[in-house]
Coordinates of C-alpha atoms in Angstrom, one line a residue:
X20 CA 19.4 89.3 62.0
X21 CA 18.5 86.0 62.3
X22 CA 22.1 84.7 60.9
X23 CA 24.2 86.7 63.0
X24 CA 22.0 84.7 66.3
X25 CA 22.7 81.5 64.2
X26 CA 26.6 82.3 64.3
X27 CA 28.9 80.5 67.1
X28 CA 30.1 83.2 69.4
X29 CA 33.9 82.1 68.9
X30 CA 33.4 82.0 65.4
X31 CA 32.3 85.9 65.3
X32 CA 34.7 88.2 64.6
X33 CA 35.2 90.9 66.7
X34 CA 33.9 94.2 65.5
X35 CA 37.1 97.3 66.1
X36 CA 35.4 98.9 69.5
X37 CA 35.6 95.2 71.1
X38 CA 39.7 94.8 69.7
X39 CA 40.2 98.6 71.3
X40 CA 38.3 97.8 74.5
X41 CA 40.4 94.4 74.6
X42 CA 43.5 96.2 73.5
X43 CA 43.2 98.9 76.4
X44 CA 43.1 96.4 79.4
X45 CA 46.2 94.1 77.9
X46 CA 48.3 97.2 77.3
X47 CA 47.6 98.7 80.7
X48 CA 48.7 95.5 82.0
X49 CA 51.4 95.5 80.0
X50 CA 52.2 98.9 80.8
X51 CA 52.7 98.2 84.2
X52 CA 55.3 94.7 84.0
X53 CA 57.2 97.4 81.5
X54 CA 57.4 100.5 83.4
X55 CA 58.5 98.2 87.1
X56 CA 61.8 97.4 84.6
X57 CA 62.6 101.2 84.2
X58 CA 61.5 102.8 87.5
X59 CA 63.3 101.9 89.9
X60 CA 66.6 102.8 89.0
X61 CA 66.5 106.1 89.4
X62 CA 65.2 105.8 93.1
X63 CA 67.7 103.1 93.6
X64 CA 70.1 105.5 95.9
X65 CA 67.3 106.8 98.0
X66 CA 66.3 103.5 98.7
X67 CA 69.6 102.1 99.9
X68 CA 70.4 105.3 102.1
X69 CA 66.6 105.1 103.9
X70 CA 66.5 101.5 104.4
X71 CA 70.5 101.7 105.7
X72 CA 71.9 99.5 102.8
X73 CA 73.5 100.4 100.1
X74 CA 75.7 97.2 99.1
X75 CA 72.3 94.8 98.4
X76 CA 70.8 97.6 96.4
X77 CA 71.4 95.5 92.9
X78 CA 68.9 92.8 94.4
X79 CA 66.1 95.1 93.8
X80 CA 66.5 94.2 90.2
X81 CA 67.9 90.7 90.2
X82 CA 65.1 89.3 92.4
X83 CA 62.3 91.2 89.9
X84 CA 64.8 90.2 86.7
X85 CA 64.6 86.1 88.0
X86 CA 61.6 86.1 88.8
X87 CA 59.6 87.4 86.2
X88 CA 62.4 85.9 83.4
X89 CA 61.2 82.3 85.2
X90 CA 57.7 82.5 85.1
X91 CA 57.5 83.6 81.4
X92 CA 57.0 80.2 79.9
X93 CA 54.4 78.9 83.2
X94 CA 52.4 81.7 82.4
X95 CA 52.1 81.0 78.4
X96 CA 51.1 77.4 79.5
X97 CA 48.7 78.2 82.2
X98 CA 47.1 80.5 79.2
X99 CA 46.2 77.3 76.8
X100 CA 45.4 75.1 79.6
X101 CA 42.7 77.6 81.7
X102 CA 42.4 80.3 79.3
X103 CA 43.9 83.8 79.2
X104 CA 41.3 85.9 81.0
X105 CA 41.5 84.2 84.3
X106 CA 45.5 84.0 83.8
X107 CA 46.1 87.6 83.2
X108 CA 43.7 88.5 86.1
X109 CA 46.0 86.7 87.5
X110 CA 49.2 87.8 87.1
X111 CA 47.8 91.8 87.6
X112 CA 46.0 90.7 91.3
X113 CA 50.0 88.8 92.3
X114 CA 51.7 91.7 90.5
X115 CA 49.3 94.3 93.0
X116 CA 49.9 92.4 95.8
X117 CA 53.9 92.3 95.3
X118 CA 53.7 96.5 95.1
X119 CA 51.9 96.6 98.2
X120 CA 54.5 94.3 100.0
X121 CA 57.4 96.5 98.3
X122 CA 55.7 99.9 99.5
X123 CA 55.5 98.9 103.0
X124 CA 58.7 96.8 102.9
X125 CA 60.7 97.8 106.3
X126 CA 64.6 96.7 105.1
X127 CA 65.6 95.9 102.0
X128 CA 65.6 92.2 102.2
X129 CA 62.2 92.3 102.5
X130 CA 62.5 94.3 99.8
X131 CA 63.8 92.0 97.7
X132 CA 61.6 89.1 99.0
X133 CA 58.6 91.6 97.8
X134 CA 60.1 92.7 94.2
X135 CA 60.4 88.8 93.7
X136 CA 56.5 88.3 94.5
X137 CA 55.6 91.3 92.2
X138 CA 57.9 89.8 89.4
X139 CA 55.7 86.6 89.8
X140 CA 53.1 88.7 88.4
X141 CA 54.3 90.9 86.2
X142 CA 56.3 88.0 84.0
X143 CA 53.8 86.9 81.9
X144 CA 51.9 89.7 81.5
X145 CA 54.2 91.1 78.1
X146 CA 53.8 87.5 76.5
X147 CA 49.9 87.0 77.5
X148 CA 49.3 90.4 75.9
X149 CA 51.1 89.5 72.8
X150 CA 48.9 86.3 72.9
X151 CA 45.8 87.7 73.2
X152 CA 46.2 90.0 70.5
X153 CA 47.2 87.0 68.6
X154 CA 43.6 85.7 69.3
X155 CA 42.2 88.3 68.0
X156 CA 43.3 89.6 65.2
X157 CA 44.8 86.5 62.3
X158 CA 48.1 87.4 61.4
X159 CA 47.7 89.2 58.1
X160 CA 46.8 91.8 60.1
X161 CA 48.5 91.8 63.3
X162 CA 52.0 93.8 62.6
X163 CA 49.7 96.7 63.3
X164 CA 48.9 96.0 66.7
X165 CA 52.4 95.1 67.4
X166 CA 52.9 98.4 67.2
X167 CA 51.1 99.5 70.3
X168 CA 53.3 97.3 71.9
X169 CA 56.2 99.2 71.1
X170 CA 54.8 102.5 71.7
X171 CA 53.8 100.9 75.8
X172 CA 57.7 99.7 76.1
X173 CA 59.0 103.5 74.7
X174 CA 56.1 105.5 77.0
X175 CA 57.7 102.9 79.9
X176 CA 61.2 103.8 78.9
X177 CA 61.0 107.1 79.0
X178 CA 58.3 108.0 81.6
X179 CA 60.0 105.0 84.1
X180 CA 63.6 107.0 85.0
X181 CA 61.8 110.3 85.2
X182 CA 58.7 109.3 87.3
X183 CA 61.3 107.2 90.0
X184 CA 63.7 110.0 90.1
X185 CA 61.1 112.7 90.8
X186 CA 59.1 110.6 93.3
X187 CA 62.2 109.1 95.3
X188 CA 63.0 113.2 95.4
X189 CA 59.7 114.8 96.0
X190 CA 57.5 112.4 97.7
X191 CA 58.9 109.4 99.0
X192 CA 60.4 106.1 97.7
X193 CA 57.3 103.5 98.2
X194 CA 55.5 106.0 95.7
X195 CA 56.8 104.1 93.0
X196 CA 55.2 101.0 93.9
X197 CA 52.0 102.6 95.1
X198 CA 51.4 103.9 91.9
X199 CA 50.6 100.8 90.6
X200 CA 47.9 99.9 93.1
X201 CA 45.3 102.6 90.3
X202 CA 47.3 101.1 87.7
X203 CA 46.8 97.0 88.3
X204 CA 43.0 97.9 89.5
X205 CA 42.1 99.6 86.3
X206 CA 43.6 97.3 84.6
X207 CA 42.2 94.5 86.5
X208 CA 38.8 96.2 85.6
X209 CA 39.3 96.6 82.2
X210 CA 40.4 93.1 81.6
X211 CA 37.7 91.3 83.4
X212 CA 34.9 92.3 81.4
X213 CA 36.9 93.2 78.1
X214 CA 38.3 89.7 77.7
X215 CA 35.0 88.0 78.4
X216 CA 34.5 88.3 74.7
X217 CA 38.0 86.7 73.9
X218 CA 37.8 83.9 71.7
X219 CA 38.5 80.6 73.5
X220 CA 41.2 78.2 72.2
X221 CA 42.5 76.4 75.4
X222 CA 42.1 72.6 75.6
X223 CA 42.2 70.5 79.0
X224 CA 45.9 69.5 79.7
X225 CA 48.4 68.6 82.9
X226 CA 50.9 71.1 83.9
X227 CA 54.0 69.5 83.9
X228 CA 54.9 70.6 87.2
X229 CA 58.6 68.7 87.7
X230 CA 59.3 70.1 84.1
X231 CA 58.3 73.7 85.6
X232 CA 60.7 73.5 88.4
X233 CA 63.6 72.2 86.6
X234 CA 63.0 75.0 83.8
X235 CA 62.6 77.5 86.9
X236 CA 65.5 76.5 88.6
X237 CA 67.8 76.4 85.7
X238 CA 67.0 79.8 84.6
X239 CA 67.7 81.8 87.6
X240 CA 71.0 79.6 88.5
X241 CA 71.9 81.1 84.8
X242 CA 70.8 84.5 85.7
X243 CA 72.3 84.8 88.8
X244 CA 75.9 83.4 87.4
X245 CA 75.4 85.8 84.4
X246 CA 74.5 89.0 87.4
X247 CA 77.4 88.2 89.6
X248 CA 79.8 87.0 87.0
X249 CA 82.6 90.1 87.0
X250 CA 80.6 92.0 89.9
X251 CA 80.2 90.0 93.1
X252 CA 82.7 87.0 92.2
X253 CA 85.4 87.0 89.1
X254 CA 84.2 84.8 86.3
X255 CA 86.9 82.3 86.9
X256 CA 85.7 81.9 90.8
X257 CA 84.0 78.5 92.4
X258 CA 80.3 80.3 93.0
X259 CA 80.0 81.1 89.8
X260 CA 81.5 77.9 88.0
X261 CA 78.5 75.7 90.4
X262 CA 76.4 77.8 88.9
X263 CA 77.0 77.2 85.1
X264 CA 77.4 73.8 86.5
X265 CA 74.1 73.8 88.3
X266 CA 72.5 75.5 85.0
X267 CA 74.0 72.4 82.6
X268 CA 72.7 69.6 84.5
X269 CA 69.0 71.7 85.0
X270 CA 68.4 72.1 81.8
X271 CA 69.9 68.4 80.9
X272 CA 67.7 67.1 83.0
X273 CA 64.6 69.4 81.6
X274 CA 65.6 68.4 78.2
X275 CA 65.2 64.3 79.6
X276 CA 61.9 65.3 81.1
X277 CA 60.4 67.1 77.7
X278 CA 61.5 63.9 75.8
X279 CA 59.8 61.6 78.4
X280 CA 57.1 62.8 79.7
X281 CA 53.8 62.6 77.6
X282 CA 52.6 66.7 78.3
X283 CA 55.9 68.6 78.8
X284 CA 55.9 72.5 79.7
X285 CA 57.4 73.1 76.3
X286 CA 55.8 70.4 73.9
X287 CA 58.2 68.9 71.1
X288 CA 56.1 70.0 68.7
X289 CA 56.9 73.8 69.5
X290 CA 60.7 73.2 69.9
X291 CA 61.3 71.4 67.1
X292 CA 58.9 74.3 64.5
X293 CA 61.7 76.0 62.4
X294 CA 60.1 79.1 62.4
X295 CA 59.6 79.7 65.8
X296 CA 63.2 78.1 66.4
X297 CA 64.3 80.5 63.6
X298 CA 62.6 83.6 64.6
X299 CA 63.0 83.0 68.6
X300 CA 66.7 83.5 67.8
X301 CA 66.7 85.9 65.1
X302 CA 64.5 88.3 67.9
X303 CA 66.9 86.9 70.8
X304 CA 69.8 88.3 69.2
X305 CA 68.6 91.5 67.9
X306 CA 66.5 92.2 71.3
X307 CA 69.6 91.2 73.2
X308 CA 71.4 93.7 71.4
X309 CA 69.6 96.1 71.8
X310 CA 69.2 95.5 75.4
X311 CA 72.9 95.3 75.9
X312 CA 73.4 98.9 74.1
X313 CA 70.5 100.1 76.5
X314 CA 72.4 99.5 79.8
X315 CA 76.2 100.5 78.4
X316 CA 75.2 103.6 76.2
X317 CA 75.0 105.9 79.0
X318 CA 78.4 105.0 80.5
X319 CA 79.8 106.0 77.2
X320 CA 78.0 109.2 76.5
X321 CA 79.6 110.3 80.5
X322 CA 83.0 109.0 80.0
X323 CA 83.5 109.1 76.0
X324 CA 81.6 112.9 75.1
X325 CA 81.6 114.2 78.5
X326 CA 77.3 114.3 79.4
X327 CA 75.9 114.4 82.5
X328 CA 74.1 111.7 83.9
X329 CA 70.6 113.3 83.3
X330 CA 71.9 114.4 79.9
X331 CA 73.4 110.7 79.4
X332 CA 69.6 109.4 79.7
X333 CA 68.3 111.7 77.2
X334 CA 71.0 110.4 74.2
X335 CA 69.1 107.2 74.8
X336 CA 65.6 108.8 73.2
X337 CA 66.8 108.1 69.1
X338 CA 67.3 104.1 70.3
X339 CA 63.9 104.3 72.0
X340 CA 62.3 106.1 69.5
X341 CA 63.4 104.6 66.4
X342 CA 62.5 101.4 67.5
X343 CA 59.2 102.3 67.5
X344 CA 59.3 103.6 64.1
X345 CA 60.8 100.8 62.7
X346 CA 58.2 98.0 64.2
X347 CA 55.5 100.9 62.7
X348 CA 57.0 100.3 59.2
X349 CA 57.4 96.5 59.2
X350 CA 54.1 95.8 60.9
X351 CA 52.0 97.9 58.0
X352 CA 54.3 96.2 55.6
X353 CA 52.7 92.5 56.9
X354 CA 49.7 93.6 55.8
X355 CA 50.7 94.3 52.7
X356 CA 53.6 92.3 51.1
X357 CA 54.1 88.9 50.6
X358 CA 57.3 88.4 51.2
X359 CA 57.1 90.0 54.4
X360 CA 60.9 89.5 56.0
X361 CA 62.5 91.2 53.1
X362 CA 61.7 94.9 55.6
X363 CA 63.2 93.5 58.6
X364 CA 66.1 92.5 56.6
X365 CA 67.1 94.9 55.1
X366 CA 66.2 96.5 58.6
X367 CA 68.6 94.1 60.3
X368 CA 71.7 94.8 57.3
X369 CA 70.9 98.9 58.2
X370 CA 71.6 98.1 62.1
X371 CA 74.7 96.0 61.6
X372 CA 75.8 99.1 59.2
X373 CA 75.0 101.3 61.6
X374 CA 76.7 99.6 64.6
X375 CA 79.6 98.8 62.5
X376 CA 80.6 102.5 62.0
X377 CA 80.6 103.4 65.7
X378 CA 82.7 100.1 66.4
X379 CA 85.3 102.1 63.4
X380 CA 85.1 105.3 64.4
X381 CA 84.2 105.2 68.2
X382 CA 85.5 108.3 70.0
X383 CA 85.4 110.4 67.0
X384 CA 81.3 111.4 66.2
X385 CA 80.4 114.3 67.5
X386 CA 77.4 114.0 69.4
X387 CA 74.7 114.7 66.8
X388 CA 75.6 112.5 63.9
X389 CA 76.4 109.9 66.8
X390 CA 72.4 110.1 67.7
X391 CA 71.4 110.0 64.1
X392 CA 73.9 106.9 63.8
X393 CA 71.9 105.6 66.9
X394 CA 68.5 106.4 65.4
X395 CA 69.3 104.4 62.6
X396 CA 70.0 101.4 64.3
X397 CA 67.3 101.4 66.0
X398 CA 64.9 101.9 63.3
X399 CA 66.4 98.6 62.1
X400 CA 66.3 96.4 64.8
X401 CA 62.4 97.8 64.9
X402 CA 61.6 95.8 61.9
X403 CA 62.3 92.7 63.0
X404 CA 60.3 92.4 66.0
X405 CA 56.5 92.4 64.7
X406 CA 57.9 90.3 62.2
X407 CA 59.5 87.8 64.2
X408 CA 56.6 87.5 66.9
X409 CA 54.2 86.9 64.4
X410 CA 55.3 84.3 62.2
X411 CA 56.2 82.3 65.0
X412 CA 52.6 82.9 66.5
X413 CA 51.5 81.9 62.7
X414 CA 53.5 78.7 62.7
X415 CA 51.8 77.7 65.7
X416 CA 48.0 75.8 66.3
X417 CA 45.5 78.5 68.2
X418 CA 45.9 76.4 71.2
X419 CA 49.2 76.6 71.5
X420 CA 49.2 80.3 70.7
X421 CA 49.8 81.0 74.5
X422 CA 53.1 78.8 75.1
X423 CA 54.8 79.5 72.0
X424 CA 54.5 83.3 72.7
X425 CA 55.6 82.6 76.0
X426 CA 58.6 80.3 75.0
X427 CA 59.9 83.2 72.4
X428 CA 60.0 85.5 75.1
X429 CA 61.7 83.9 77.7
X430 CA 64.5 83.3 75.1
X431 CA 64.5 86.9 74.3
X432 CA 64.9 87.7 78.0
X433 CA 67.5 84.8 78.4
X434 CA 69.5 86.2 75.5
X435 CA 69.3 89.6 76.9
X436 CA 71.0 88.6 79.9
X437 CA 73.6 86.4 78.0
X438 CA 74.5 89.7 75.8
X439 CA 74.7 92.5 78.8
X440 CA 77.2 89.9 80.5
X441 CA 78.9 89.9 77.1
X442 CA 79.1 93.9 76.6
X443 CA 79.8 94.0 80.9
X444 CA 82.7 91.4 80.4
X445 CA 84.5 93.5 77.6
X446 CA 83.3 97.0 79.7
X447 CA 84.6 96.0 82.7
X448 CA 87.3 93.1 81.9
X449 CA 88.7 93.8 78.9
X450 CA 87.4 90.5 78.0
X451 CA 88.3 89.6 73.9
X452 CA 89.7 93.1 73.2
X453 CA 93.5 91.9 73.1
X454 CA 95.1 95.1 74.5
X455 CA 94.8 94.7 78.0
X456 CA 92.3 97.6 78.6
X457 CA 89.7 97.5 81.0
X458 CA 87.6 99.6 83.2
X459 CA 88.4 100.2 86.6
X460 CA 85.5 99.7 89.0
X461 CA 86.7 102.1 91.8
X462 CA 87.7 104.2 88.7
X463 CA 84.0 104.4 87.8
X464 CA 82.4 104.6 91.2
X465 CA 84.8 108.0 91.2
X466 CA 84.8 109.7 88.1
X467 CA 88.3 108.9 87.4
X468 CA 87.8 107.0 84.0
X469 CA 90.6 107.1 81.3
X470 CA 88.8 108.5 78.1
X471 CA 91.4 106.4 75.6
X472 CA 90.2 103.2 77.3
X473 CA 86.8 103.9 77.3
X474 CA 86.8 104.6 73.5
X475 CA 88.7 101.3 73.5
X476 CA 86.5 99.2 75.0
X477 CA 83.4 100.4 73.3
X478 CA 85.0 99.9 69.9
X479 CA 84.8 96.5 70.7
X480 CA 81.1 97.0 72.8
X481 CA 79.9 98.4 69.2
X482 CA 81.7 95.5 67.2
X483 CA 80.2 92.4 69.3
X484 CA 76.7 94.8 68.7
X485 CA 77.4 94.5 64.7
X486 CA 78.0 90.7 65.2
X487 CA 74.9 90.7 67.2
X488 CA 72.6 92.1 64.6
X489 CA 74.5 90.0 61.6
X490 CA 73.5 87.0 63.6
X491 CA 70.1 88.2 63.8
X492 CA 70.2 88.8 60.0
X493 CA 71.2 85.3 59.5
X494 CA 68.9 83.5 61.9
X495 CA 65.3 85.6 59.9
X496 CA 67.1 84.4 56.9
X497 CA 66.7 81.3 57.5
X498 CA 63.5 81.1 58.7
X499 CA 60.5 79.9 56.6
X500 CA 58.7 82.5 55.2
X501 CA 54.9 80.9 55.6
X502 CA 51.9 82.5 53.9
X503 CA 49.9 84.5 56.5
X504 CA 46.3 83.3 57.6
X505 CA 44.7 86.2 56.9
X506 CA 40.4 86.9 58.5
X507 CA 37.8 84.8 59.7
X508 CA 38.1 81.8 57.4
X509 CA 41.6 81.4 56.4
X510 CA 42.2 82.1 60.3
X511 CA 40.1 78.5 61.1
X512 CA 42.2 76.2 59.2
X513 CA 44.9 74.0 60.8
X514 CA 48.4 75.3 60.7
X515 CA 50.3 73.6 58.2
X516 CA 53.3 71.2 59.9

C-alpha cells in the first residue's frame, strides 16, 4: 500500500478501466472529425437546391478538406508544448462551434466560411487520438489499439453516406451538423476528466508561428491547385500554374525557416528520423491509394457493371471492411513477432497482386469475384497501417510523440490529395493512358458514358493503384525495423538516435 503512494503518478501505469475510459473520449472525438468527411455527401444536392446554389456546392468539402489538412501538424505541436488534454478540448469546443455556424448558415458561402471553422477543429483530432494512445500504452502493445481506430473510420464510412442521405430527405439538411452538438459535448465530457490521468510528456517550447503560416499557406495553395486542377481550370491554365508556383516557393521558404530558426514547427530531428521518413511514405502511398480507389470505385461499379448509385456505395463495404481486418491481424502480430513488418509486407505484395489483376482484366469480373478481388486488397493495405504509425511513434522521444504523429498524418492527407488528382487526371483526361480516351464531363453529369472507355481508363486507374502499393512495399522495406519498447520500464528509456 505504502509503495504504490510512494510511486510518481506519471510513472504508474494505467490499470485497463483507465485505457478504456481514455480510449472512449479520444474515439468519440475521433468519431466525429471522421464521420464530417463522409456525411455530407450524400446531402450535398439538398443543400445546393435550398440554399439556391448548386455550382459552389464542391466548397463544402474543399474548405473542410484545407482546413483540417492545414492544421494537422499545429495541432501535434500545440500537443507537446501545452499538453494533449487541454488541446483536444480544444479542437472538440472549435469543431462544436463550426457545426453550429454550418446548421444555421443562411447561403452557402457562409456555408463554407463555417465548414472551414469546424475543419479548424476537427484536424487534429485523428492525430491527437493516435497520440494519446501512444502515451498510454508503449508500443509492444499498441497495434491493438490501432485497431479501434480502424473500426471508428469503417463505422464513419459506412454510417456517414447513410445518416446524410436519410436526414437531408427526412428531416432537414442542418441535421447533419446538429448532430454533432450530443456528439462533441459527450465527448468533450468524456475527455475532460478521462485524460486528467494522461501521462504528461510536454516540455515548455515557442511555437514557431512564421513557420506555421508558411506551412499553412503552402498546403492549401497545393490543395486547392490539386481540387481545381481538371475541374474548375485545365491543368495547363495560369490559376493553377501560380498555384504550384505559389506552393514551390512556400514550402522553399518553410524549408529555410526549419533550417534557421532554433524551434521550428517540424524540428530536424523528426524530418531527418529514417523511420518516420520511411514509414510516413510507405503509409502515404498506401493510404493514398486507397483513398484514391475510395472516391473513383463507385464511378466504375455505375458505368463499368451497370449498379445503381445506392448499390454503387454498397460494393465499397469489402474495401472498408477488409481494411479493418487487416490492421486487426498486423496489430496482434506487433505484439507478438519480432520482425514485425514481414505482415504488412506481405500484406502490401497481396494488394499490388490484387490491384494488378483488375488493372489486366478490368471490364471482365463479374461482380462477385470483383468484391473478393477488392476484399483482398484491402485486407492488405490494412496491415500496414498500425505498423507504420507505430514505429514511427517508436522512433520518436515521448515529447515529441504529439508532432511526429501529427507530421505523418498530414503527409498521408497530402498524399491522398496528390493520388485522387492522379486517378481524376487519368478518369477524366486520359492523362498517361496513350489512346486518347477520356471521360466526358457532360457525358457523366448525363448518363451518357461509353462503357469501352470506362473499362479503359480504369485499367490504367487500377495499374497506377498497383504502382501505388509497390511503392508502399518499397518505402516499409526500407525502413528500420527498431526493437519495440515494450511496459513500464523499457517504455522510460531514451529512444535510440
Amino acid at each position: 500500500m505504502d509503495q504504490r503512494v510512494e510511486t510518481p503518478a506519471p510513472a504508474a501505469p494505467l490499470t485497463h478501466a483507465d485505457i478504456r475510459s481514455i480510449l472512449i473520449g479520444v474515439m468519440t472525438a475521433m468519431f466525429l472529425a471522421a464521420l464530417d468527411q463522409t456525411i455530407v455527401a450524400t446531402a450535398m444536392p439538398t443543400i445546393g437546391r435550398e440554399l439556391g446554389d448548386v455550382t459552389h456546392l464542391p466548397w463544402i468539402v474543399t474548405a473542410y478538406l484545407l482546413a483540417s489538412t492545414a492544421v494537422t501538424p499545429l495541432y501535434g505541436k500545440l500537443a507537446d508544448i501545452h499538453g494533449r488534454r487541454i488541446v483536444m478540448l480544444s479542437g472538440i469546443a472549435v469543431f462544436i462551434v463550426g457545426s453550429v455556424a454550418c446548421a444555421v448558415a443562411p447561403s452557402l458561402w457562409v456555408l463554407v466560411v463555417a465548414r472551414f471553422v469546424q475543419g479548424m477543429g476537427g484536424g487534429g483530432l485523428i492525430a491527437l487520438a493516435q497520440t494519446i494512445v501512444a502515451d498510454m500504452v508503449p508500443p509492444k502493445e499498441r497495434g491493438r489499439y490501432q485497431v479501434y481506430f480502424a473500426s471508428v473510420f469503417m463505422s464513419s464510412s459506412l454510417l456517414g453516406p447513410v445518416l446524410g442521405g436519410v436526414m437531408a430527405e427526412k428531416l432537414h439538411w442542418s441535421a447533419i451538423f446538429w448532430i454533432n452538438i450530443p456528439l462533441g459535448f459527450f465527448a468533450f465530457w468524456m475527455a475532460n476528466g478521462a485524460l486528467k490521468r494522461l501521462p504528461r510528456h510536454e516540455r515548455p517550447h515557442k511555437l514557431d508561428v512564421l513557420g506555421a503560416l508558411l506551412m499553412t499557406a503552402g498546403t492549401m495553395s497545393l490543395l486547392l491547385a490539386l481540387s481545381w486542377g481538371g475541374t474548375a481550370y485545365p491543368w495547363r491554365s495560369w490559376p493553377i500554374a501560380a498555384l504550384l508556383c505559389g506552393t514551390l516557393a512556400l514550402w522553399s521558404l518553410f524549408a529555410l525557416r526549419v533550417r534557421t530558426t532554433p524551434e521550428p514547427l517540424i524540428p530536424l530531428d523528426i524530418m531527418s528520423n529514417p523511420v518516420v521518413r520511411m514509414g510516413t511514405v510507405a503509409a502515404g502511398f498506401g493510404m493514398g491509394t486507397f483513398i484514391g480507389l475510395t472516391i473513383y470505385l463507385p464511378l466504375y461499379f455505375e458505368t463499368v457493371m451497370g449498379l445503381s448509385a445506392s448499390n454503387s456505395g454498397l460494393g465499397l463495404l469489402p474495401l472498408t471492411c477488409g481494411t479493418v481486418l487487416g490492421a486487426t491481424s498486423s496489430g496482434r502480430a506487433l505484439t507478438r513477432l519480432t520482425h514485425y513488418k514481414r505482415v504488412p509486407m506481405v500484406g502490401l505484395f497481396v494488394a499490388m497482386c490484387g490491384a494488378a489483376l483488375l488493372s489486366i482484366f478490368s471490364g471482365q469480373i463479374p461482380l462477385v469475384p470483383f468484391c473478393i478481388l477488392l476484399a483482398v486488397v484491402s485486407l492488405g493495405l490494412g496491415t500496414v497501417l498500425p505498423v507504420a504509425t507505430v514505429s514511427i511513434q517508436n522512433a520518436v522521444k515521448p515529447h515529441q510523440l504529439g508532432t511526429a504523429t501529427a507530421v505523418a498524418n498530414f503527409f498521408r492527407q497530402i498524399g491522398g490529395a496528390l493520388i485522387v488528382a492522379l486517378f481524376g487526371a487519368i478518369v477524366l483526361g486520359g492523362v498517361g493512358t496513350g489512346t486518347g480516351a477520356m471521360l466526358s464531363p457532360e457525358a457523366l453529369r448525363l448518363g451518357t458514358v461509353d462503357r469501352a472507355t470506362m473499362v479503359t481508363l480504369f485499367h490504367y486507374v487500377f495499374g497506377a493503384a498497383t504502382l501505388g502499393f509497390a511503392l508502399a512495399l518499397f518505402f516499409l522495406a526500407r525502413m528500420q525495423e527498431l526493437p519495440l519498447r515494450g511496459r513500464a520500464t523499457e517504455a522510460a528509456h531514451a529512444v535510440a538516435e
